[in-house]
PDB file of C-alpha atoms in Angstrom:
ATOM      1  CA  VAL A 590      -0.125  24.713   8.534  1.00  0.00           C
ATOM      2  CA  ALA A 591      -0.980  26.986  11.456  1.00  0.00           C
ATOM      3  CA  ALA A 592      -2.852  29.257   9.061  1.00  0.00           C
ATOM      4  CA  LEU A 593      -5.074  26.332   8.120  1.00  0.00           C
ATOM      5  CA  GLY A 594      -6.049  25.807  11.763  1.00  0.00           C
ATOM      6  CA  PHE A 595      -3.747  22.900  12.587  1.00  0.00           C
ATOM      7  CA  GLY A 596      -1.137  22.807  15.311  1.00  0.00           C
ATOM      8  CA  ASN A 597       2.549  22.504  14.642  1.00  0.00           C
ATOM      9  CA  PRO A 598       3.346  18.760  14.421  1.00  0.00           C
ATOM     10  CA  PHE A 599       6.947  19.543  15.394  1.00  0.00           C
ATOM     11  CA  ALA A 600       6.149  21.604  18.511  1.00  0.00           C
ATOM     12  CA  GLY A 601       8.174  20.466  21.494  1.00  0.00           C
ATOM     13  CA  THR A 602      10.779  18.561  19.491  1.00  0.00           C
ATOM     14  CA  LEU A 603      14.428  19.222  20.123  1.00  0.00           C
ATOM     15  CA  HIS A 604      16.805  20.156  17.365  1.00  0.00           C
ATOM     16  CA  LYS A 605      20.285  21.529  16.989  1.00  0.00           C
ATOM     17  CA  LYS A 606      20.451  25.207  16.261  1.00  0.00           C
ATOM     18  CA  ARG A 607      22.301  25.744  12.998  1.00  0.00           C
ATOM     19  CA  GLU A 608      23.520  28.949  11.493  1.00  0.00           C
ATOM     20  CA  MET A 609      22.231  29.635   8.014  1.00  0.00           C
ATOM     21  CA  ARG A 610      24.181  31.587   5.490  1.00  0.00           C
ATOM     22  CA  ARG A 611      22.845  35.114   5.362  1.00  0.00           C
ATOM     23  CA  ASP A 612      22.284  35.025   1.601  1.00  0.00           C
ATOM     24  CA  ALA A 613      20.239  31.793   1.863  1.00  0.00           C
ATOM     25  CA  VAL A 614      17.947  33.371   4.447  1.00  0.00           C
ATOM     26  CA  GLU A 615      17.457  36.478   2.342  1.00  0.00           C
ATOM     27  CA  THR A 616      16.762  34.703  -0.940  1.00  0.00           C
ATOM     28  CA  ARG A 617      14.132  32.228   0.294  1.00  0.00           C
ATOM     29  CA  THR A 618      10.983  33.344   2.005  1.00  0.00           C
ATOM     30  CA  ALA A 619       8.395  31.085   3.569  1.00  0.00           C
ATOM     31  CA  LEU A 620       4.895  31.133   2.176  1.00  0.00           C
ATOM     32  CA  ASP A 621       2.890  33.365   4.453  1.00  0.00           C
ATOM     33  CA  ASP A 622      -0.350  32.300   6.106  1.00  0.00           C
ATOM     34  CA  GLU A 623      -2.557  34.312   3.756  1.00  0.00           C
ATOM     35  CA  PHE A 624      -0.952  32.724   0.709  1.00  0.00           C
ATOM     36  CA  GLN A 625      -1.401  29.209   2.119  1.00  0.00           C
ATOM     37  CA  ILE A 626      -5.069  29.850   2.863  1.00  0.00           C
ATOM     38  CA  ARG A 627      -5.624  31.180  -0.663  1.00  0.00           C
ATOM     39  CA  LEU A 628      -3.659  28.342  -2.279  1.00  0.00           C
ATOM     40  CA  PHE A 629      -5.406  25.503  -0.440  1.00  0.00           C
ATOM     41  CA  SER A 630      -8.793  27.091  -1.217  1.00  0.00           C
ATOM     42  CA  THR A 631      -8.330  26.592  -4.974  1.00  0.00           C
ATOM     43  CA  PRO A 632      -9.822  23.912  -7.287  1.00  0.00           C
ATOM     44  CA  VAL A 633      -7.067  21.297  -6.883  1.00  0.00           C
ATOM     45  CA  TRP A 634      -8.120  20.824  -3.240  1.00  0.00           C
ATOM     46  CA  HIS A 635     -11.823  21.688  -3.513  1.00  0.00           C
ATOM     47  CA  GLY A 636     -12.790  20.299  -6.909  1.00  0.00           C
ATOM     48  CA  CYS A 637     -11.843  20.986 -10.516  1.00  0.00           C
ATOM     49  CA  LEU A 638     -13.434  20.314 -13.894  1.00  0.00           C
ATOM     50  CA  SER A 639     -10.987  17.644 -15.070  1.00  0.00           C
ATOM     51  CA  ALA A 640      -7.342  16.577 -15.108  1.00  0.00           C
ATOM     52  CA  ARG A 641      -6.730  19.008 -17.979  1.00  0.00           C
ATOM     53  CA  ARG A 642      -8.761  21.829 -16.435  1.00  0.00           C
ATOM     54  CA  ARG A 643      -7.393  21.910 -12.891  1.00  0.00           C
ATOM     55  CA  THR A 644      -7.717  25.685 -12.541  1.00  0.00           C
ATOM     56  CA  LYS A 645     -11.487  25.700 -13.108  1.00  0.00           C
ATOM     57  CA  PRO A 646     -13.855  24.814 -10.239  1.00  0.00           C
ATOM     58  CA  GLY A 647     -15.785  21.597 -10.687  1.00  0.00           C
ATOM     59  CA  PRO A 648     -16.773  18.297  -9.062  1.00  0.00           C
ATOM     60  CA  ARG A 649     -13.480  16.324  -9.301  1.00  0.00           C
ATOM     61  CA  ILE A 650     -10.684  16.140  -6.760  1.00  0.00           C
ATOM     62  CA  ILE A 651      -7.734  14.402  -8.389  1.00  0.00           C
ATOM     63  CA  ARG A 652      -5.327  13.126  -5.743  1.00  0.00           C
ATOM     64  CA  ASP A 653      -2.045  13.090  -7.646  1.00  0.00           C
ATOM     65  CA  ALA A 654       1.312  14.862  -7.305  1.00  0.00           C
ATOM     66  CA  LEU A 655      -0.227  18.324  -7.756  1.00  0.00           C
ATOM     67  CA  PHE A 656      -2.644  17.567  -4.914  1.00  0.00           C
ATOM     68  CA  TRP A 657      -0.233  15.832  -2.505  1.00  0.00           C
ATOM     69  CA  LEU A 658       3.148  17.543  -2.896  1.00  0.00           C
ATOM     70  CA  PRO A 659       2.151  21.001  -1.585  1.00  0.00           C
ATOM     71  CA  LEU A 660       0.344  19.306   1.314  1.00  0.00           C
ATOM     72  CA  LEU A 661       3.398  17.170   2.130  1.00  0.00           C
ATOM     73  CA  ALA A 662       5.546  20.298   2.096  1.00  0.00           C
ATOM     74  CA  ALA A 663       3.158  22.207   4.354  1.00  0.00           C
ATOM     75  CA  PHE A 664       2.286  19.446   6.824  1.00  0.00           C
ATOM     76  CA  GLN A 665       5.371  17.219   6.741  1.00  0.00           C
ATOM     77  CA  GLY A 666       8.146  19.727   6.086  1.00  0.00           C
ATOM     78  CA  LEU A 667       9.413  17.790   3.056  1.00  0.00           C
ATOM     79  CA  ARG A 668      11.498  19.449   0.381  1.00  0.00           C
ATOM     80  CA  LEU A 669      10.197  18.977  -3.150  1.00  0.00           C
ATOM     81  CA  THR A 670      13.046  16.679  -4.173  1.00  0.00           C
ATOM     82  CA  GLU A 671      12.618  14.613  -0.991  1.00  0.00           C
ATOM     83  CA  ALA A 672       8.931  14.068  -1.688  1.00  0.00           C
ATOM     84  CA  LEU A 673       9.391  13.356  -5.401  1.00  0.00           C
ATOM     85  CA  GLN A 674      11.965  10.649  -4.801  1.00  0.00           C
ATOM     86  CA  LEU A 675       9.855   8.739  -2.271  1.00  0.00           C
ATOM     87  CA  PHE A 676       9.201   5.081  -2.930  1.00  0.00           C
ATOM     88  CA  VAL A 677       6.009   3.359  -1.806  1.00  0.00           C
ATOM     89  CA  GLU A 678       8.192   1.370   0.626  1.00  0.00           C
ATOM     90  CA  ASP A 679       9.205   4.649   2.317  1.00  0.00           C
ATOM     91  CA  ILE A 680       5.743   4.893   3.921  1.00  0.00           C
ATOM     92  CA  VAL A 681       5.831   2.542   6.884  1.00  0.00           C
ATOM     93  CA  PRO A 682       3.579   1.737   9.852  1.00  0.00           C
ATOM     94  CA  ALA A 683       5.222   1.859  13.274  1.00  0.00           C
ATOM     95  CA  HIS A 684       4.284   2.801  16.828  1.00  0.00           C
ATOM     96  CA  GLY A 685       0.574   3.133  16.073  1.00  0.00           C
ATOM     97  CA  THR A 686       0.894   5.505  13.112  1.00  0.00           C
ATOM     98  CA  HIS A 687       2.501   5.729   9.680  1.00  0.00           C
ATOM     99  CA  TRP A 688       5.825   7.364   8.949  1.00  0.00           C
ATOM    100  CA  ILE A 689       7.592   8.861   5.947  1.00  0.00           C
ATOM    101  CA  CYS A 690      11.196   7.680   5.816  1.00  0.00           C
ATOM    102  CA  VAL A 691      13.533  10.080   4.049  1.00  0.00           C
ATOM    103  CA  ARG A 692      16.646   8.102   3.192  1.00  0.00           C
ATOM    104  CA  ARG A 693      19.521   7.691   0.755  1.00  0.00           C
ATOM    105  CA  GLY A 694      20.201   5.018  -1.811  1.00  0.00           C
ATOM    106  CA  ARG A 695      18.367   3.432  -4.725  1.00  0.00           C
ATOM    107  CA  GLY A 696      17.720   6.680  -6.541  1.00  0.00           C
ATOM    108  CA  ARG A 697      17.343   8.784  -3.405  1.00  0.00           C
ATOM    109  CA  ARG A 698      19.489  11.723  -2.326  1.00  0.00           C
ATOM    110  CA  VAL A 699      19.261  14.067   0.622  1.00  0.00           C
ATOM    111  CA  LYS A 700      20.658  17.558   0.878  1.00  0.00           C
ATOM    112  CA  THR A 701      22.372  17.106   4.263  1.00  0.00           C
ATOM    113  CA  GLU A 702      22.846  14.469   6.962  1.00  0.00           C
ATOM    114  CA  ALA A 703      20.076  16.199   8.916  1.00  0.00           C
ATOM    115  CA  GLY A 704      17.789  15.391   5.964  1.00  0.00           C
ATOM    116  CA  LEU A 705      17.876  11.684   6.843  1.00  0.00           C
ATOM    117  CA  ARG A 706      14.823  11.255   9.036  1.00  0.00           C
ATOM    118  CA  GLU A 707      11.555   9.540   9.801  1.00  0.00           C
ATOM    119  CA  VAL A 708       8.534  11.835  10.032  1.00  0.00           C
ATOM    120  CA  PRO A 709       5.153  10.780  11.449  1.00  0.00           C
ATOM    121  CA  ILE A 710       2.374  11.398   8.942  1.00  0.00           C
ATOM    122  CA  HIS A 711       0.181  14.233  10.168  1.00  0.00           C
ATOM    123  CA  PRO A 712      -3.357  13.113  11.118  1.00  0.00           C
ATOM    124  CA  GLU A 713      -4.920  15.558   8.640  1.00  0.00           C
ATOM    125  CA  ILE A 714      -2.854  14.088   5.786  1.00  0.00           C
ATOM    126  CA  GLN A 715      -4.077  10.646   6.826  1.00  0.00           C
ATOM    127  CA  ARG A 716      -7.692  11.869   7.141  1.00  0.00           C
ATOM    128  CA  ILE A 717      -7.815  13.220   3.587  1.00  0.00           C
ATOM    129  CA  GLY A 718      -6.592   9.947   2.123  1.00  0.00           C
ATOM    130  CA  PHE A 719      -2.810   9.890   1.774  1.00  0.00           C
ATOM    131  CA  LEU A 720      -2.589   6.293   2.978  1.00  0.00           C
ATOM    132  CA  ASP A 721      -5.274   5.332   0.431  1.00  0.00           C
ATOM    133  CA  TYR A 722      -3.147   7.002  -2.249  1.00  0.00           C
ATOM    134  CA  VAL A 723      -0.099   5.022  -1.079  1.00  0.00           C
ATOM    135  CA  ALA A 724      -2.158   1.807  -1.130  1.00  0.00           C
ATOM    136  CA  SER A 725      -3.339   2.567  -4.678  1.00  0.00           C
ATOM    137  CA  GLN A 726       0.241   3.052  -5.829  1.00  0.00           C
ATOM    138  CA  ARG A 727       1.224  -0.206  -4.129  1.00  0.00           C
ATOM    139  CA  ALA A 728      -1.740  -2.041  -5.746  1.00  0.00           C
ATOM    140  CA  ALA A 729      -0.710  -0.669  -9.153  1.00  0.00           C
ATOM    141  CA  GLU A 730       2.764  -2.106  -8.451  1.00  0.00           C
ATOM    142  CA  GLN A 731       4.355   1.320  -8.682  1.00  0.00           C
ATOM    143  CA  LEU A 732       7.739   1.575  -7.025  1.00  0.00           C
ATOM    144  CA  ARG A 733       7.627   5.353  -6.663  1.00  0.00           C
ATOM    145  CA  LEU A 734       4.962   7.350  -4.904  1.00  0.00           C
ATOM    146  CA  PHE A 735       4.818   9.916  -7.712  1.00  0.00           C
ATOM    147  CA  PRO A 736       5.858   7.977 -10.826  1.00  0.00           C
ATOM    148  CA  ALA A 737       4.909  10.779 -13.238  1.00  0.00           C
ATOM    149  CA  TYR A 738       7.806  12.771 -11.776  1.00  0.00           C
ATOM    150  CA  ALA A 739      10.361   9.987 -11.345  1.00  0.00           C
ATOM    151  CA  PRO A 740      13.963  11.196 -11.453  1.00  0.00           C
ATOM    152  CA  THR A 741      15.783  10.992 -14.765  1.00  0.00           C
ATOM    153  CA  ALA A 742      19.495  11.064 -15.611  1.00  0.00           C
ATOM    154  CA  ASP A 743      19.473  14.717 -14.534  1.00  0.00           C
ATOM    155  CA  ALA A 744      19.045  14.340 -10.780  1.00  0.00           C
ATOM    156  CA  PHE A 745      16.836  17.412 -10.407  1.00  0.00           C
ATOM    157  CA  ALA A 746      14.903  17.445 -13.706  1.00  0.00           C
ATOM    158  CA  HIS A 747      11.885  15.833 -12.035  1.00  0.00           C
ATOM    159  CA  ALA A 748      11.729  18.671  -9.504  1.00  0.00           C
ATOM    160  CA  ASP A 749      12.038  21.230 -12.305  1.00  0.00           C
ATOM    161  CA  ARG A 750       9.144  19.612 -14.178  1.00  0.00           C
ATOM    162  CA  PHE A 751       6.917  19.687 -11.118  1.00  0.00           C
ATOM    163  CA  SER A 752       7.981  23.243 -10.235  1.00  0.00           C
ATOM    164  CA  LYS A 753       6.910  24.412 -13.676  1.00  0.00           C
ATOM    165  CA  THR A 754       3.568  22.604 -13.394  1.00  0.00           C
ATOM    166  CA  PHE A 755       2.935  24.010  -9.924  1.00  0.00           C
ATOM    167  CA  GLY A 756       4.096  27.492 -10.938  1.00  0.00           C
ATOM    168  CA  TYR A 757       1.687  27.506 -13.871  1.00  0.00           C
ATOM    169  CA  TYR A 758      -1.166  26.386 -11.617  1.00  0.00           C
ATOM    170  CA  ARG A 759      -0.323  28.926  -8.920  1.00  0.00           C
ATOM    171  CA  ARG A 760      -0.209  31.823 -11.375  1.00  0.00           C
ATOM    172  CA  ALA A 761      -3.446  30.696 -13.053  1.00  0.00           C
ATOM    173  CA  VAL A 762      -5.417  30.645  -9.815  1.00  0.00           C
TER     174      VAL A 762
END
């Protein structure tokens, strides 16, 4: 997010310091600033030819899971599975802004107790139309925010499906 010219929305917040397992730290690397700049400069965010030709530049910006999920990860700090299991009702107005509520129950799971949280929606996410997307899902009477990737009997199959889609897109661009 800093690489895109936006401040850290979590600056100044207090948190418990936790030790991470050494192998977890070594096996997962954050996306560096250069990668984020290159990624968010591609057709999904600047215009593509069509829903089937997302890797080719064009006039259409399609605000769906492929558009929103990487932005929610970058700006909101959501894990893929947390974002994919969001319901429309998990986006709530309070205290002069809107919040994403990450919770358990009704088809929702969190990795740890620390994963249960309410996160204010970053102003840039609001500016580019996330709340309009939420309203469109609500108007279409969708329960889930990203119904195309709704969880199945296999709790993580939806994340695998999106990961493959995103991986294909990332390699293609």
